Short mmCIF file of C-alpha atoms in Angstrom, two decimals:
data_model
loop_
_atom_site.label_atom_id
_atom_site.label_comp_id
_atom_site.label_asym_id
_atom_site.label_seq_id
_atom_site.Cartn_x
_atom_site.Cartn_y
_atom_site.Cartn_z
CA MET A 1 60.41 65.67 -32.10
CA ARG A 2 61.50 65.67 -36.01
CA HIS A 3 63.02 68.99 -34.97
CA SER A 4 65.05 67.51 -32.08
CA PHE A 5 66.35 63.98 -34.38
CA ARG A 6 67.70 66.16 -37.08
CA SER A 7 69.65 68.45 -34.64
CA MET A 8 71.29 65.15 -33.40
CA SER A 9 75.14 64.98 -34.33
CA ARG A 10 76.10 61.82 -36.65
CA ARG A 11 77.72 59.66 -33.72
CA GLU A 12 74.55 60.38 -31.87
CA LYS A 13 72.39 58.59 -34.55
CA GLY A 14 74.87 55.87 -34.89
CA ILE A 15 74.92 54.79 -31.00
CA ALA A 16 70.50 55.62 -31.06
CA GLY A 17 70.18 52.72 -33.92
CA VAL A 18 72.23 50.33 -32.37
CA LEU A 19 70.19 50.55 -29.54
CA VAL A 20 67.17 50.21 -31.71
CA PHE A 21 68.92 47.05 -33.10
CA VAL A 22 69.50 45.55 -30.08
CA LEU A 23 66.80 45.94 -28.16
CA LEU A 24 64.82 44.49 -31.51
CA CYS A 25 66.84 41.36 -31.32
CA ALA A 26 66.17 40.70 -27.62
CA ALA A 27 62.61 40.99 -28.07
CA MET A 28 62.72 38.25 -31.09
CA TYR A 29 65.01 36.01 -28.70
CA LEU A 30 62.49 36.19 -26.03
CA TYR A 31 59.21 35.58 -28.29
CA PHE A 32 60.77 32.70 -30.21
CA GLY A 33 62.09 31.32 -26.88
CA ALA A 34 59.05 31.34 -24.97
CA GLN A 35 57.10 29.60 -27.99
CA GLN A 36 59.69 26.95 -27.96
CA GLY A 37 59.64 26.03 -24.67
CA LYS A 38 56.28 25.96 -24.48
CA LYS A 39 56.03 23.32 -27.09
CA ILE A 40 58.61 21.53 -25.48
CA ARG A 41 56.59 21.96 -22.26
CA ALA A 42 53.69 20.49 -24.10
CA LYS A 43 55.34 17.76 -25.81
CA SER A 44 56.62 16.74 -22.00
CA THR A 45 53.59 16.60 -20.47
CA LYS A 46 51.72 13.39 -19.27
CA PRO A 47 47.72 13.20 -18.91
CA LEU A 48 46.31 13.22 -15.09
CA VAL A 49 44.36 10.88 -14.15
CA GLU A 50 42.66 9.81 -11.27
CA VAL A 51 42.81 6.06 -9.72
CA MET A 52 42.20 4.22 -6.68
CA THR A 53 43.32 0.67 -5.52
CA LEU A 54 40.67 -2.13 -5.90
CA THR A 55 39.76 -3.81 -2.45
CA ARG A 56 37.34 -6.48 -1.53
CA GLN A 57 34.43 -5.14 0.00
CA ASP A 58 30.81 -5.12 1.01
CA MET A 59 28.96 -4.04 -1.78
CA LEU A 60 25.75 -1.70 -1.00
CA ARG A 61 23.17 -0.09 -2.84
CA HIS A 62 22.09 2.99 -1.63
CA VAL A 63 17.57 3.90 -2.01
CA ASP A 64 16.66 7.12 -1.54
CA LEU A 65 12.59 7.26 -0.62
CA SER A 66 10.38 10.35 -0.44
CA GLY A 67 6.81 10.55 -0.03
CA GLN A 68 4.07 11.82 2.56
CA THR A 69 3.22 11.05 6.23
CA VAL A 70 -0.43 9.62 5.46
CA ALA A 71 -2.84 8.97 8.76
CA ASP A 72 -3.58 5.03 9.52
CA ALA A 73 -7.51 6.01 8.40
CA ASN A 74 -9.28 8.64 7.09
CA VAL A 75 -12.65 7.73 6.96
CA PRO A 76 -15.49 9.19 4.98
CA LEU A 77 -18.72 8.91 7.20
CA ALA A 78 -22.72 9.17 5.36
CA PRO A 79 -26.23 8.31 6.55
CA LYS A 80 -27.38 4.39 5.29
CA TYR A 81 -30.97 6.49 4.70
CA THR A 82 -32.36 9.81 3.16
CA GLY A 83 -33.96 11.83 5.91
CA ARG A 84 -34.08 14.76 8.10
CA ILE A 85 -31.23 15.47 10.77
CA LYS A 86 -32.58 15.69 13.89
CA ALA A 87 -29.22 16.63 15.97
CA VAL A 88 -25.59 17.12 15.56
CA TYR A 89 -23.43 15.90 18.41
CA VAL A 90 -19.84 16.75 17.22
CA ASP A 91 -17.97 19.31 15.93
CA LEU A 92 -14.59 19.68 13.31
CA GLY A 93 -11.87 18.82 15.18
CA ASP A 94 -13.51 17.20 18.12
CA HIS A 95 -12.02 13.64 19.81
CA VAL A 96 -14.47 10.80 18.94
CA THR A 97 -14.75 7.09 20.11
CA ALA A 98 -15.37 4.00 18.51
CA GLY A 99 -19.50 3.91 18.77
CA GLN A 100 -20.21 7.11 19.38
CA VAL A 101 -22.78 8.80 18.11
CA LEU A 102 -21.77 11.69 15.80
CA LEU A 103 -25.36 12.37 14.22
CA GLU A 104 -28.98 11.45 14.64
CA GLN A 105 -31.94 11.39 11.93
CA ASP A 106 -35.72 11.99 12.69
CA THR A 107 -37.02 8.21 13.70
CA SER A 108 -41.02 9.44 14.38
CA ASP A 109 -42.33 7.74 11.13
CA LEU A 110 -40.32 4.90 11.06
CA ASP A 111 -41.43 4.68 15.32
CA ILE A 112 -45.20 4.42 13.83
CA SER A 113 -44.13 1.69 11.16
CA ILE A 114 -42.24 -0.30 14.32
CA GLN A 115 -45.75 0.10 16.32
CA GLN A 116 -47.64 -1.13 13.91
CA ASN A 117 -45.44 -4.11 13.05
CA GLN A 118 -44.99 -4.84 17.02
CA ALA A 119 -48.74 -5.06 16.82
CA ALA A 120 -49.16 -7.48 13.43
CA THR A 121 -46.67 -9.80 15.37
CA GLY A 122 -48.65 -10.18 18.38
CA ALA A 123 -51.42 -10.67 16.28
CA ALA A 124 -50.07 -13.31 14.08
CA SER A 125 -48.39 -14.97 17.40
CA ALA A 126 -52.25 -15.28 18.67
CA ASP A 127 -53.48 -16.85 15.24
CA ALA A 128 -50.76 -19.45 15.57
CA ARG A 129 -51.75 -20.49 19.47
CA GLU A 130 -55.31 -20.05 18.88
CA GLU A 131 -54.65 -22.71 15.67
CA ALA A 132 -52.80 -24.92 17.77
CA ALA A 133 -55.26 -25.13 20.56
CA SER A 134 -57.57 -25.52 17.61
CA TYR A 135 -55.73 -28.67 16.08
CA HIS A 136 -55.13 -30.17 19.58
CA ALA A 137 -58.67 -30.18 20.32
CA ASN A 138 -59.88 -31.73 16.68
CA TYR A 139 -57.26 -34.12 17.28
CA VAL A 140 -58.30 -35.68 20.70
CA LYS A 141 -61.92 -35.85 19.37
CA ALA A 142 -61.04 -37.32 16.28
CA ARG A 143 -58.96 -40.02 18.33
CA ASN A 144 -61.84 -40.32 20.43
CA ASP A 145 -64.07 -41.19 18.18
CA LEU A 146 -62.25 -43.29 16.00
CA ASP A 147 -61.64 -45.52 19.58
CA LEU A 148 -65.60 -45.50 20.17
CA GLU A 149 -66.38 -46.56 16.48
CA ALA A 150 -63.26 -48.92 16.55
CA ASP A 151 -64.63 -51.21 19.79
CA LYS A 152 -68.55 -50.81 18.18
CA TYR A 153 -67.34 -52.59 14.90
CA GLN A 154 -65.49 -54.82 17.34
CA ARG A 155 -68.53 -55.74 18.77
CA ASN A 156 -70.72 -55.69 15.97
CA GLN A 157 -68.51 -58.40 13.88
CA TYR A 158 -68.80 -60.39 17.28
CA LEU A 159 -72.64 -60.45 17.23
CA TYR A 160 -73.15 -60.87 13.20
CA SER A 161 -70.31 -63.86 13.92
CA ILE A 162 -73.51 -65.54 15.79
CA GLY A 163 -76.12 -64.36 13.80
CA ALA A 164 -77.65 -61.80 16.47
CA ILE A 165 -77.55 -59.11 13.43
CA SER A 166 -77.47 -58.58 9.66
CA GLN A 167 -74.57 -57.77 6.98
CA ASP A 168 -76.33 -54.48 6.23
CA THR A 169 -76.04 -53.57 9.67
CA LEU A 170 -72.74 -54.65 10.07
CA ASP A 171 -71.76 -52.81 7.04
CA SER A 172 -73.34 -49.69 8.03
CA VAL A 173 -71.13 -49.78 11.33
CA LYS A 174 -67.68 -50.61 9.42
CA ARG A 175 -68.62 -47.56 7.42
CA GLU A 176 -68.87 -45.05 10.31
CA TYR A 177 -65.71 -46.60 11.63
CA LEU A 178 -63.92 -45.83 8.25
CA ALA A 179 -64.90 -42.47 8.36
CA SER A 180 -63.85 -41.93 11.93
CA LYS A 181 -60.82 -43.51 11.17
CA ALA A 182 -60.39 -41.70 7.72
CA ALA A 183 -60.94 -38.47 9.71
CA PHE A 184 -58.16 -38.79 12.49
CA ASP A 185 -55.99 -40.09 9.58
CA VAL A 186 -56.15 -36.35 8.32
CA LEU A 187 -55.58 -34.28 11.45
CA ALA A 188 -52.63 -37.15 12.26
CA ASP A 189 -51.30 -36.81 8.46
CA GLN A 190 -50.62 -33.29 8.78
CA ALA A 191 -48.29 -33.40 11.60
CA ASP A 192 -44.27 -32.90 11.31
CA ASP A 193 -42.22 -33.39 14.16
CA GLY A 194 -45.64 -33.34 16.33
CA THR A 195 -46.28 -30.04 14.74
CA ALA A 196 -49.37 -29.69 12.41
CA ALA A 197 -48.97 -27.98 8.93
CA SER A 198 -52.08 -25.37 9.88
CA VAL A 199 -50.30 -24.60 13.42
CA GLN A 200 -46.71 -24.38 11.66
CA SER A 201 -48.31 -21.90 8.77
CA LYS A 202 -49.31 -19.52 11.19
CA GLU A 203 -46.19 -19.93 13.22
CA TYR A 204 -43.74 -19.10 10.21
CA THR A 205 -46.64 -16.06 9.54
CA ALA A 206 -45.58 -14.55 12.82
CA GLU A 207 -42.20 -15.42 12.51
CA LYS A 208 -41.70 -13.05 9.65
CA GLN A 209 -43.90 -10.40 11.34
CA GLN A 210 -41.34 -10.42 14.03
CA ARG A 211 -38.22 -10.53 11.44
CA ALA A 212 -40.10 -7.41 10.03
CA THR A 213 -39.76 -5.66 12.96
CA GLU A 214 -36.64 -6.77 14.02
CA ALA A 215 -35.45 -5.24 10.81
CA LEU A 216 -37.13 -1.47 11.13
CA LEU A 217 -35.52 -1.95 14.49
CA HIS A 218 -32.41 -2.00 12.57
CA GLN A 219 -33.04 0.54 10.20
CA ARG A 220 -33.71 2.49 13.51
CA SER A 221 -30.78 2.36 14.95
CA ASP A 222 -28.90 2.91 11.40
CA LEU A 223 -30.58 6.47 11.94
CA TYR A 224 -27.59 7.22 14.58
CA LEU A 225 -24.72 7.50 12.74
CA ARG A 226 -21.44 6.36 15.28
CA ALA A 227 -18.17 6.55 15.00
CA PRO A 228 -16.53 3.51 13.64
CA ARG A 229 -13.51 3.70 15.49
CA ASP A 230 -11.39 6.40 17.74
CA GLY A 231 -9.83 9.63 15.75
CA VAL A 232 -10.60 13.29 15.18
CA ILE A 233 -13.36 14.76 13.28
CA GLY A 234 -11.34 16.17 9.69
CA TYR A 235 -14.83 16.84 7.92
CA ARG A 236 -18.41 18.37 8.95
CA ASN A 237 -21.03 19.08 7.08
CA ALA A 238 -24.24 18.54 8.51
CA GLU A 239 -26.75 20.79 10.68
CA ALA A 240 -29.62 19.79 12.60
CA GLY A 241 -33.06 20.51 10.24
CA ALA A 242 -31.35 20.03 7.01
CA ILE A 243 -32.71 16.60 5.01
CA VAL A 244 -29.74 14.59 3.97
CA ASN A 245 -29.54 11.94 0.88
CA ALA A 246 -28.32 8.64 2.04
CA GLY A 247 -24.17 8.29 0.83
CA THR A 248 -23.68 11.72 1.25
CA LYS A 249 -20.80 12.39 2.89
CA VAL A 250 -21.69 14.49 6.51
CA PHE A 251 -17.88 13.67 8.13
CA SER A 252 -14.42 12.26 8.03
CA LEU A 253 -13.20 10.44 10.61
CA VAL A 254 -9.23 10.78 10.65
CA ASP A 255 -7.21 8.32 12.84
CA ASN A 256 -3.64 9.59 13.40
CA ARG A 257 -2.55 7.43 16.37
CA HIS A 258 -0.56 5.86 13.76
CA ILE A 259 1.08 7.52 10.98
CA ASN A 260 2.71 6.05 7.78
CA VAL A 261 4.39 7.17 5.14
CA ASP A 262 3.98 6.01 1.65
CA CYS A 263 6.82 6.36 -0.99
CA GLN A 264 7.11 5.87 -4.71
CA LEU A 265 9.96 3.32 -6.08
CA ALA A 266 11.78 2.70 -8.94
CA GLU A 267 11.85 -0.46 -10.73
CA ALA A 268 15.27 -1.14 -9.70
CA ASP A 269 15.25 -0.77 -6.24
CA ALA A 270 11.69 -2.47 -5.79
CA ALA A 271 13.10 -5.87 -6.26
CA ILE A 272 15.69 -5.48 -3.37
CA LEU A 273 13.49 -3.54 -0.26
CA GLU A 274 11.32 -6.05 1.75
CA PRO A 275 8.59 -5.20 4.37
CA GLY A 276 10.65 -5.79 8.47
CA MET A 277 13.32 -3.44 7.03
CA ALA A 278 14.00 -0.38 9.90
CA VAL A 279 14.80 3.17 8.72
CA GLN A 280 15.10 6.77 10.25
CA VAL A 281 12.63 9.02 8.62
CA THR A 282 13.27 12.60 8.51
CA ILE A 283 10.40 14.86 8.79
CA ASP A 284 11.31 18.64 7.69
CA ALA A 285 8.48 20.29 8.85
CA LEU A 286 9.05 19.46 12.40
CA GLY A 287 12.73 19.45 11.86
CA GLN A 288 12.99 15.51 13.59
CA ASP A 289 13.85 11.91 12.58
CA VAL A 290 11.44 9.02 13.47
CA ALA A 291 12.06 5.60 13.52
CA GLY A 292 9.89 3.37 11.09
CA ARG A 293 10.09 0.12 9.39
CA ILE A 294 8.72 -0.84 5.67
CA VAL A 295 5.15 -2.32 6.43
CA TYR A 296 4.51 -2.88 2.60
CA VAL A 297 5.68 -2.88 -0.84
CA SER A 298 3.85 -2.93 -3.75
CA PRO A 299 3.78 -6.24 -5.57
CA ALA A 300 2.85 -5.03 -8.84
CA MET A 301 3.76 -1.70 -10.76
CA ASP A 302 1.20 1.41 -11.28
CA GLU A 303 0.80 0.96 -14.51
CA ASP A 304 0.10 4.89 -14.90
CA ALA A 305 3.08 5.99 -12.42
CA LYS A 306 5.64 3.35 -13.53
CA THR A 307 6.70 2.77 -9.87
CA TYR A 308 6.26 0.65 -6.84
CA THR A 309 4.47 1.85 -3.92
CA VAL A 310 6.44 1.88 -0.47
CA ARG A 311 4.69 2.39 3.07
CA ILE A 312 7.06 3.02 5.85
CA GLU A 313 5.07 2.69 9.23
CA LEU A 314 6.51 5.16 12.04
CA GLU A 315 6.86 3.77 15.82
CA ASP A 316 6.43 7.36 17.18
CA THR A 317 2.65 7.83 17.70
CA ASP A 318 3.36 11.93 18.74
CA LEU A 319 0.23 13.15 17.52
CA SER A 320 2.13 16.50 16.42
CA ILE A 321 3.24 14.11 13.27
CA LYS A 322 0.21 15.22 10.92
CA ALA A 323 -0.68 13.31 8.03
CA GLY A 324 0.45 15.60 4.51
CA LEU A 325 3.87 16.41 5.70
CA TYR A 326 7.04 16.24 3.36
CA ALA A 327 9.34 12.87 4.82
CA HIS A 328 12.53 11.12 3.32
CA THR A 329 14.75 8.80 4.25
CA SER A 330 17.49 6.49 2.74
CA ILE A 331 18.75 3.28 3.35
CA ASP A 332 22.03 0.92 2.33
CA ILE A 333 21.06 -2.93 1.37
CA LEU A 334 23.62 -5.01 1.13
CA GLN A 335 23.92 -6.54 -2.32
CA ARG A 336 27.09 -8.49 -2.14
CA PRO A 337 29.40 -9.02 0.74
CA ASP A 338 33.29 -9.15 0.32
CA THR A 339 33.16 -8.26 -3.59
CA LEU A 340 35.27 -6.40 -6.04
CA PHE A 341 33.37 -3.34 -7.50
CA VAL A 342 34.64 -0.29 -9.27
CA PRO A 343 33.09 3.35 -9.85
CA LYS A 344 30.81 3.06 -12.70
CA GLU A 345 33.11 6.06 -14.69
CA ALA A 346 35.80 3.46 -14.55
CA VAL A 347 34.02 1.12 -16.93
CA VAL A 348 34.26 2.15 -20.31
CA SER A 349 31.98 0.34 -23.03
CA ARG A 350 33.33 0.14 -26.57
CA ASN A 351 32.27 -2.05 -29.74
CA GLY A 352 30.67 -4.68 -27.26
CA HIS A 353 33.33 -4.81 -25.14
CA THR A 354 33.44 -3.91 -21.38
CA LYS A 355 37.05 -2.43 -20.40
CA VAL A 356 39.04 -0.84 -17.41
CA TYR A 357 42.21 0.73 -17.71
CA ILE A 358 44.51 0.18 -14.92
CA LEU A 359 48.02 0.87 -14.20
CA ASN A 360 50.17 -2.00 -14.26
CA ARG A 361 53.24 -2.74 -11.86
CA GLU A 362 55.52 -0.28 -14.36
CA GLY A 363 53.26 2.12 -13.92
CA LYS A 364 52.05 2.19 -17.12
CA VAL A 365 48.48 2.31 -19.10
CA GLU A 366 47.16 -1.68 -19.54
CA VAL A 367 43.34 -2.05 -20.89
CA ARG A 368 41.74 -5.28 -19.17
CA GLU A 369 38.46 -6.67 -20.26
CA VAL A 370 36.43 -7.30 -17.60
CA LYS A 371 33.29 -9.14 -16.75
CA ILE A 372 30.10 -7.53 -14.99
CA GLY A 373 27.96 -8.58 -12.26
CA LEU A 374 25.52 -6.37 -10.06
CA MET A 375 25.49 -2.64 -10.66
CA ASN A 376 23.42 -0.05 -8.56
CA ASP A 377 23.65 3.56 -9.17
CA GLU A 378 27.39 4.41 -8.38
CA HIS A 379 29.23 1.17 -8.89
CA GLU A 380 29.48 -2.13 -11.17
CA GLU A 381 30.60 -5.50 -9.53
CA ILE A 382 33.70 -6.87 -10.93
CA LEU A 383 33.50 -11.00 -11.72
CA ASP A 384 36.28 -11.77 -13.87
CA GLY A 385 39.38 -9.24 -15.38
CA LEU A 386 40.73 -7.49 -12.58
CA GLU A 387 42.34 -8.70 -9.11
CA GLU A 388 42.82 -7.17 -5.66
CA GLY A 389 45.35 -4.73 -5.32
CA ASP A 390 44.97 -3.71 -9.09
CA ILE A 391 45.08 0.43 -8.90
CA VAL A 392 41.94 1.39 -11.47
CA ILE A 393 42.15 4.21 -13.16
CA LEU A 394 39.01 6.71 -13.16
CA SER A 395 39.49 9.65 -15.26
CA ASN A 396 40.53 10.33 -18.62
CA GLN A 397 39.98 6.95 -20.52
CA ASP A 398 39.84 8.83 -24.13
CA LYS A 399 43.16 10.09 -23.81
CA LEU A 400 44.60 6.91 -23.02
CA LYS A 401 46.37 4.23 -24.59
CA ASP A 402 47.67 1.09 -23.92
CA GLY A 403 51.40 1.57 -22.63
CA MET A 404 51.29 5.18 -21.96
CA GLN A 405 52.49 7.22 -19.08
CA VAL A 406 50.87 8.93 -17.08
CA ASP A 407 50.83 11.38 -13.80
CA THR A 408 48.13 9.68 -11.27
CA LYS A 409 46.09 11.45 -8.26
CA GLU A 410 44.47 9.44 -5.59
CA ARG A 411 40.73 9.52 -5.63
CA GLU A 412 39.82 10.76 -1.96
CA THR A 413 37.47 8.90 0.25
CA ASP A 414 35.12 9.88 2.71
CA PRO A 415 37.17 8.57 6.12
CA GLU A 416 34.12 7.44 8.09
CA SER A 417 32.10 5.72 5.51
CA GLY A 418 34.93 4.68 2.83
CA ASP A 419 32.83 5.85 0.28
CA GLU A 420 34.33 8.38 -2.56
CA ALA A 421 34.42 12.23 -2.04
#
């Protein structure tokens, strides 16, 4: 290359130099022109902001609920008394009805005790009847003796009055009369509502023995473990011949004829949910929606979880819906009808002042101080400071100043719900 350049003539060298100079000038012109264009464009670019036109609408609060399905009842069953299992009549998964016998314990020892108590009850009843008969006989005899002694005393009083008998004879007859009266009074004073105390004591003894027999019969009935309600055996740990302790869980009875969904709710949403609200619950495992209604909202916060419990009762009694399935739903609750509200990102809080940026009639930025009312996860209600029809700026507020001009882009909304997209 060096050899070729040296071989060029002076004229050719001059032409080549001119071409190099022209190319260099053109490159410098293009470079500095582009930089100047960028500066001009940068100076003329206006901030792009999203805007929306403020209109009166119903302000709704969207609440999401999720939880697990739970059976209407899951009852653990255990024997009341310790004893040997004689027979088990159900297996895991069996459908049972209320009152059906599930398990029977050995009753042989208890049967002997019941027979002994029944015999003792009979004996006590017989004693009571004997005492009643004896008392009645003694009462009749004492009353007859008293009547005879009273007549005798009256006759001797007459004889004494005519001088036929002495005072000593009259006194002797009087003593016999008073002794008969005392014996009768003893028997008469025992009576209460026509029954003597000695008879009542025997009758109470017989009744006590009867109650003891009834207690043993009731205990015998408890040795037959019965289903407290309709349901399905969801747990079984019992075999014939085994000794089971009182209170040991041997069955669980699951009643899934009515399925509920228990959800946890944050404090902010607990105050607006009420029993009776209808919802559509989605059960992912079954791929279906089921109608339900809220039947319970916890009146107090769980101190550990810091949440409130909400129970939804499903209206579908389809047995394919089992306990333990994940379920979720959502509900939109009216907070305020026909009011003004803006997205949360439109509200700016600085130095204790709450402001919203809008576009005035000249299309310039204007800062308005506003008063906030109700709030939810997405919106804040405007009580004062804005009017219907105002164009509210939703983005880039940190780049804006009062009186500035901006480029705008209308925020898109869902055509079906009217919510922001």
